[in-house]
Amino acid sequence: MARKPWSFKEDRRLMELAKSSASLQEAAKVLGRSPDAIKRMALRLGLSLKSKGGKKS
């Protein structure tokens, strides 16, 4: 499956979700992306999101 480029708006939304302590799964659902895609972008942006088990990723 081809990767859809991230828009600036999506980057900002992911930053907001990380600030509000959203989990990886919550962010994936809100943004309509896979948890792996969220994790990759969070790492690129220097963000930390909780995984389902409560650990930070």
PDB file of N, CA and C in Angstrom:
ATOM      1  N   MET A   1       0.843  -1.180   0.000  1.00  0.00           N
ATOM      2  CA  MET A   1       0.000   0.000   0.000  1.00  0.00           C
ATOM      3  C   MET A   1       0.893   1.249   0.000  1.00  0.00           C
ATOM      4  N   ALA A   2       0.599   2.165  -0.877  1.00  0.00           N
ATOM      5  CA  ALA A   2       1.399   3.386  -0.985  1.00  0.00           C
ATOM      6  C   ALA A   2       1.142   4.299   0.211  1.00  0.00           C
ATOM      7  N   ARG A   3       2.189   4.947   0.646  1.00  0.00           N
ATOM      8  CA  ARG A   3       2.060   5.883   1.758  1.00  0.00           C
ATOM      9  C   ARG A   3       1.516   7.213   1.271  1.00  0.00           C
ATOM     10  N   LYS A   4       0.546   7.738   2.013  1.00  0.00           N
ATOM     11  CA  LYS A   4      -0.030   9.036   1.694  1.00  0.00           C
ATOM     12  C   LYS A   4       0.823  10.104   2.376  1.00  0.00           C
ATOM     13  N   PRO A   5       1.249  11.120   1.664  1.00  0.00           N
ATOM     14  CA  PRO A   5       2.065  12.172   2.292  1.00  0.00           C
ATOM     15  C   PRO A   5       1.308  12.850   3.433  1.00  0.00           C
ATOM     16  N   TRP A   6       2.041  13.225   4.461  1.00  0.00           N
ATOM     17  CA  TRP A   6       1.450  13.919   5.606  1.00  0.00           C
ATOM     18  C   TRP A   6       1.326  15.413   5.280  1.00  0.00           C
ATOM     19  N   SER A   7       0.185  15.968   5.610  1.00  0.00           N
ATOM     20  CA  SER A   7      -0.003  17.405   5.421  1.00  0.00           C
ATOM     21  C   SER A   7       0.463  18.137   6.683  1.00  0.00           C
ATOM     22  N   PHE A   8       0.684  19.419   6.544  1.00  0.00           N
ATOM     23  CA  PHE A   8       1.063  20.242   7.688  1.00  0.00           C
ATOM     24  C   PHE A   8      -0.014  20.166   8.768  1.00  0.00           C
ATOM     25  N   LYS A   9      -1.269  20.164   8.330  1.00  0.00           N
ATOM     26  CA  LYS A   9      -2.403  20.103   9.257  1.00  0.00           C
ATOM     27  C   LYS A   9      -2.363  18.799  10.075  1.00  0.00           C
ATOM     28  N   GLU A  10      -2.042  17.686   9.414  1.00  0.00           N
ATOM     29  CA  GLU A  10      -1.941  16.405  10.117  1.00  0.00           C
ATOM     30  C   GLU A  10      -0.778  16.404  11.102  1.00  0.00           C
ATOM     31  N   ASP A  11       0.347  17.004  10.704  1.00  0.00           N
ATOM     32  CA  ASP A  11       1.495  17.125  11.615  1.00  0.00           C
ATOM     33  C   ASP A  11       1.077  17.872  12.886  1.00  0.00           C
ATOM     34  N   ARG A  12       0.389  18.990  12.707  1.00  0.00           N
ATOM     35  CA  ARG A  12      -0.050  19.807  13.844  1.00  0.00           C
ATOM     36  C   ARG A  12      -1.026  19.026  14.733  1.00  0.00           C
ATOM     37  N   ARG A  13      -1.933  18.286  14.107  1.00  0.00           N
ATOM     38  CA  ARG A  13      -2.919  17.507  14.868  1.00  0.00           C
ATOM     39  C   ARG A  13      -2.221  16.425  15.688  1.00  0.00           C
ATOM     40  N   LEU A  14      -1.219  15.785  15.100  1.00  0.00           N
ATOM     41  CA  LEU A  14      -0.468  14.762  15.828  1.00  0.00           C
ATOM     42  C   LEU A  14       0.257  15.387  17.018  1.00  0.00           C
ATOM     43  N   MET A  15       0.804  16.575  16.836  1.00  0.00           N
ATOM     44  CA  MET A  15       1.467  17.272  17.949  1.00  0.00           C
ATOM     45  C   MET A  15       0.473  17.565  19.074  1.00  0.00           C
ATOM     46  N   GLU A  16      -0.726  18.006  18.701  1.00  0.00           N
ATOM     47  CA  GLU A  16      -1.773  18.295  19.692  1.00  0.00           C
ATOM     48  C   GLU A  16      -2.170  17.026  20.449  1.00  0.00           C
ATOM     49  N   LEU A  17      -2.325  15.936  19.709  1.00  0.00           N
ATOM     50  CA  LEU A  17      -2.704  14.671  20.334  1.00  0.00           C
ATOM     51  C   LEU A  17      -1.628  14.191  21.306  1.00  0.00           C
ATOM     52  N   ALA A  18      -0.362  14.347  20.919  1.00  0.00           N
ATOM     53  CA  ALA A  18       0.737  13.941  21.800  1.00  0.00           C
ATOM     54  C   ALA A  18       0.746  14.789  23.073  1.00  0.00           C
ATOM     55  N   LYS A  19       0.510  16.084  22.922  1.00  0.00           N
ATOM     56  CA  LYS A  19       0.452  16.982  24.084  1.00  0.00           C
ATOM     57  C   LYS A  19      -0.667  16.608  25.039  1.00  0.00           C
ATOM     58  N   SER A  20      -1.785  16.140  24.492  1.00  0.00           N
ATOM     59  CA  SER A  20      -2.933  15.791  25.323  1.00  0.00           C
ATOM     60  C   SER A  20      -2.855  14.343  25.827  1.00  0.00           C
ATOM     61  N   SER A  21      -1.683  13.735  25.685  1.00  0.00           N
ATOM     62  CA  SER A  21      -1.428  12.373  26.171  1.00  0.00           C
ATOM     63  C   SER A  21      -2.291  11.308  25.498  1.00  0.00           C
ATOM     64  N   ALA A  22      -2.627  11.512  24.239  1.00  0.00           N
ATOM     65  CA  ALA A  22      -3.385  10.505  23.497  1.00  0.00           C
ATOM     66  C   ALA A  22      -2.504   9.281  23.276  1.00  0.00           C
ATOM     67  N   SER A  23      -3.142   8.122  23.192  1.00  0.00           N
ATOM     68  CA  SER A  23      -2.378   6.903  22.920  1.00  0.00           C
ATOM     69  C   SER A  23      -2.098   6.796  21.423  1.00  0.00           C
ATOM     70  N   LEU A  24      -1.204   5.903  21.105  1.00  0.00           N
ATOM     71  CA  LEU A  24      -0.861   5.632  19.712  1.00  0.00           C
ATOM     72  C   LEU A  24      -2.113   5.213  18.938  1.00  0.00           C
ATOM     73  N   GLN A  25      -2.915   4.344  19.539  1.00  0.00           N
ATOM     74  CA  GLN A  25      -4.127   3.862  18.886  1.00  0.00           C
ATOM     75  C   GLN A  25      -5.149   4.983  18.697  1.00  0.00           C
ATOM     76  N   GLU A  26      -5.291   5.852  19.691  1.00  0.00           N
ATOM     77  CA  GLU A  26      -6.229   6.987  19.574  1.00  0.00           C
ATOM     78  C   GLU A  26      -5.805   7.902  18.439  1.00  0.00           C
ATOM     79  N   ALA A  27      -4.514   8.209  18.370  1.00  0.00           N
ATOM     80  CA  ALA A  27      -4.008   9.087  17.314  1.00  0.00           C
ATOM     81  C   ALA A  27      -4.228   8.462  15.941  1.00  0.00           C
ATOM     82  N   ALA A  28      -4.014   7.160  15.837  1.00  0.00           N
ATOM     83  CA  ALA A  28      -4.210   6.464  14.563  1.00  0.00           C
ATOM     84  C   ALA A  28      -5.667   6.564  14.127  1.00  0.00           C
ATOM     85  N   LYS A  29      -6.576   6.389  15.068  1.00  0.00           N
ATOM     86  CA  LYS A  29      -8.009   6.453  14.757  1.00  0.00           C
ATOM     87  C   LYS A  29      -8.409   7.868  14.322  1.00  0.00           C
ATOM     88  N   VAL A  30      -7.959   8.875  15.063  1.00  0.00           N
ATOM     89  CA  VAL A  30      -8.306  10.269  14.759  1.00  0.00           C
ATOM     90  C   VAL A  30      -7.776  10.688  13.386  1.00  0.00           C
ATOM     91  N   LEU A  31      -6.538  10.290  13.090  1.00  0.00           N
ATOM     92  CA  LEU A  31      -5.904  10.726  11.849  1.00  0.00           C
ATOM     93  C   LEU A  31      -6.165   9.780  10.666  1.00  0.00           C
ATOM     94  N   GLY A  32      -6.776   8.635  10.933  1.00  0.00           N
ATOM     95  CA  GLY A  32      -7.067   7.691   9.856  1.00  0.00           C
ATOM     96  C   GLY A  32      -5.819   7.084   9.260  1.00  0.00           C
ATOM     97  N   ARG A  33      -4.850   6.823  10.114  1.00  0.00           N
ATOM     98  CA  ARG A  33      -3.576   6.231   9.687  1.00  0.00           C
ATOM     99  C   ARG A  33      -3.293   5.001  10.529  1.00  0.00           C
ATOM    100  N   SER A  34      -2.362   4.185  10.080  1.00  0.00           N
ATOM    101  CA  SER A  34      -2.007   2.995  10.854  1.00  0.00           C
ATOM    102  C   SER A  34      -1.163   3.405  12.066  1.00  0.00           C
ATOM    103  N   PRO A  35      -1.207   2.595  13.128  1.00  0.00           N
ATOM    104  CA  PRO A  35      -0.350   2.889  14.285  1.00  0.00           C
ATOM    105  C   PRO A  35       1.130   2.980  13.899  1.00  0.00           C
ATOM    106  N   ASP A  36       1.566   2.159  12.941  1.00  0.00           N
ATOM    107  CA  ASP A  36       2.968   2.223  12.494  1.00  0.00           C
ATOM    108  C   ASP A  36       3.283   3.570  11.851  1.00  0.00           C
ATOM    109  N   ALA A  37       2.355   4.089  11.057  1.00  0.00           N
ATOM    110  CA  ALA A  37       2.558   5.385  10.410  1.00  0.00           C
ATOM    111  C   ALA A  37       2.626   6.492  11.460  1.00  0.00           C
ATOM    112  N   ILE A  38       1.758   6.394  12.470  1.00  0.00           N
ATOM    113  CA  ILE A  38       1.753   7.385  13.549  1.00  0.00           C
ATOM    114  C   ILE A  38       3.082   7.333  14.306  1.00  0.00           C
ATOM    115  N   LYS A  39       3.535   6.114  14.586  1.00  0.00           N
ATOM    116  CA  LYS A  39       4.793   5.941  15.330  1.00  0.00           C
ATOM    117  C   LYS A  39       5.975   6.540  14.553  1.00  0.00           C
ATOM    118  N   ARG A  40       6.016   6.269  13.241  1.00  0.00           N
ATOM    119  CA  ARG A  40       7.107   6.806  12.410  1.00  0.00           C
ATOM    120  C   ARG A  40       7.104   8.334  12.411  1.00  0.00           C
ATOM    121  N   MET A  41       5.920   8.927  12.239  1.00  0.00           N
ATOM    122  CA  MET A  41       5.851  10.383  12.186  1.00  0.00           C
ATOM    123  C   MET A  41       6.137  10.990  13.556  1.00  0.00           C
ATOM    124  N   ALA A  42       5.663  10.349  14.612  1.00  0.00           N
ATOM    125  CA  ALA A  42       5.938  10.845  15.965  1.00  0.00           C
ATOM    126  C   ALA A  42       7.448  10.859  16.218  1.00  0.00           C
ATOM    127  N   LEU A  43       8.134   9.815  15.801  1.00  0.00           N
ATOM    128  CA  LEU A  43       9.589   9.771  15.958  1.00  0.00           C
ATOM    129  C   LEU A  43      10.258  10.881  15.155  1.00  0.00           C
ATOM    130  N   ARG A  44       9.787  11.082  13.940  1.00  0.00           N
ATOM    131  CA  ARG A  44      10.344  12.123  13.078  1.00  0.00           C
ATOM    132  C   ARG A  44      10.157  13.514  13.694  1.00  0.00           C
ATOM    133  N   LEU A  45       8.996  13.712  14.348  1.00  0.00           N
ATOM    134  CA  LEU A  45       8.698  15.011  14.952  1.00  0.00           C
ATOM    135  C   LEU A  45       9.215  15.138  16.384  1.00  0.00           C
ATOM    136  N   GLY A  46       9.791  14.049  16.910  1.00  0.00           N
ATOM    137  CA  GLY A  46      10.315  14.086  18.274  1.00  0.00           C
ATOM    138  C   GLY A  46       9.225  14.042  19.328  1.00  0.00           C
ATOM    139  N   LEU A  47       8.117  13.374  19.005  1.00  0.00           N
ATOM    140  CA  LEU A  47       6.982  13.287  19.923  1.00  0.00           C
ATOM    141  C   LEU A  47       6.962  11.940  20.626  1.00  0.00           C
ATOM    142  N   SER A  48       6.280  11.890  21.752  1.00  0.00           N
ATOM    143  CA  SER A  48       6.134  10.657  22.503  1.00  0.00           C
ATOM    144  C   SER A  48       4.653  10.358  22.688  1.00  0.00           C
ATOM    145  N   LEU A  49       4.243   9.163  22.281  1.00  0.00           N
ATOM    146  CA  LEU A  49       2.852   8.736  22.426  1.00  0.00           C
ATOM    147  C   LEU A  49       2.813   7.459  23.250  1.00  0.00           C
ATOM    148  N   LYS A  50       1.778   7.308  24.051  1.00  0.00           N
ATOM    149  CA  LYS A  50       1.613   6.086  24.828  1.00  0.00           C
ATOM    150  C   LYS A  50       1.142   4.977  23.909  1.00  0.00           C
ATOM    151  N   SER A  51       1.613   3.764  24.169  1.00  0.00           N
ATOM    152  CA  SER A  51       1.066   2.624  23.455  1.00  0.00           C
ATOM    153  C   SER A  51      -0.089   2.087  24.289  1.00  0.00           C
ATOM    154  N   LYS A  52      -0.775   1.088  23.803  1.00  0.00           N
ATOM    155  CA  LYS A  52      -1.943   0.557  24.489  1.00  0.00           C
ATOM    156  C   LYS A  52      -1.597   0.086  25.905  1.00  0.00           C
ATOM    157  N   GLY A  53      -0.400  -0.462  26.082  1.00  0.00           N
ATOM    158  CA  GLY A  53       0.013  -0.958  27.382  1.00  0.00           C
ATOM    159  C   GLY A  53       0.412   0.121  28.366  1.00  0.00           C
ATOM    160  N   GLY A  54       0.363   1.384  27.951  1.00  0.00           N
ATOM    161  CA  GLY A  54       0.684   2.483  28.842  1.00  0.00           C
ATOM    162  C   GLY A  54       2.134   2.921  28.788  1.00  0.00           C
ATOM    163  N   LYS A  55       2.968   2.126  28.079  1.00  0.00           N
ATOM    164  CA  LYS A  55       4.371   2.513  27.933  1.00  0.00           C
ATOM    165  C   LYS A  55       4.489   3.609  26.891  1.00  0.00           C
ATOM    166  N   LYS A  56       5.460   4.486  27.070  1.00  0.00           N
ATOM    167  CA  LYS A  56       5.701   5.519  26.053  1.00  0.00           C
ATOM    168  C   LYS A  56       6.483   4.887  24.909  1.00  0.00           C
ATOM    169  N   SER A  57       6.205   5.342  23.701  1.00  0.00           N
ATOM    170  CA  SER A  57       6.958   4.806  22.562  1.00  0.00           C
ATOM    171  C   SER A  57       7.639   5.928  21.829  1.00  0.00           C
TER     172      SER A  57
END
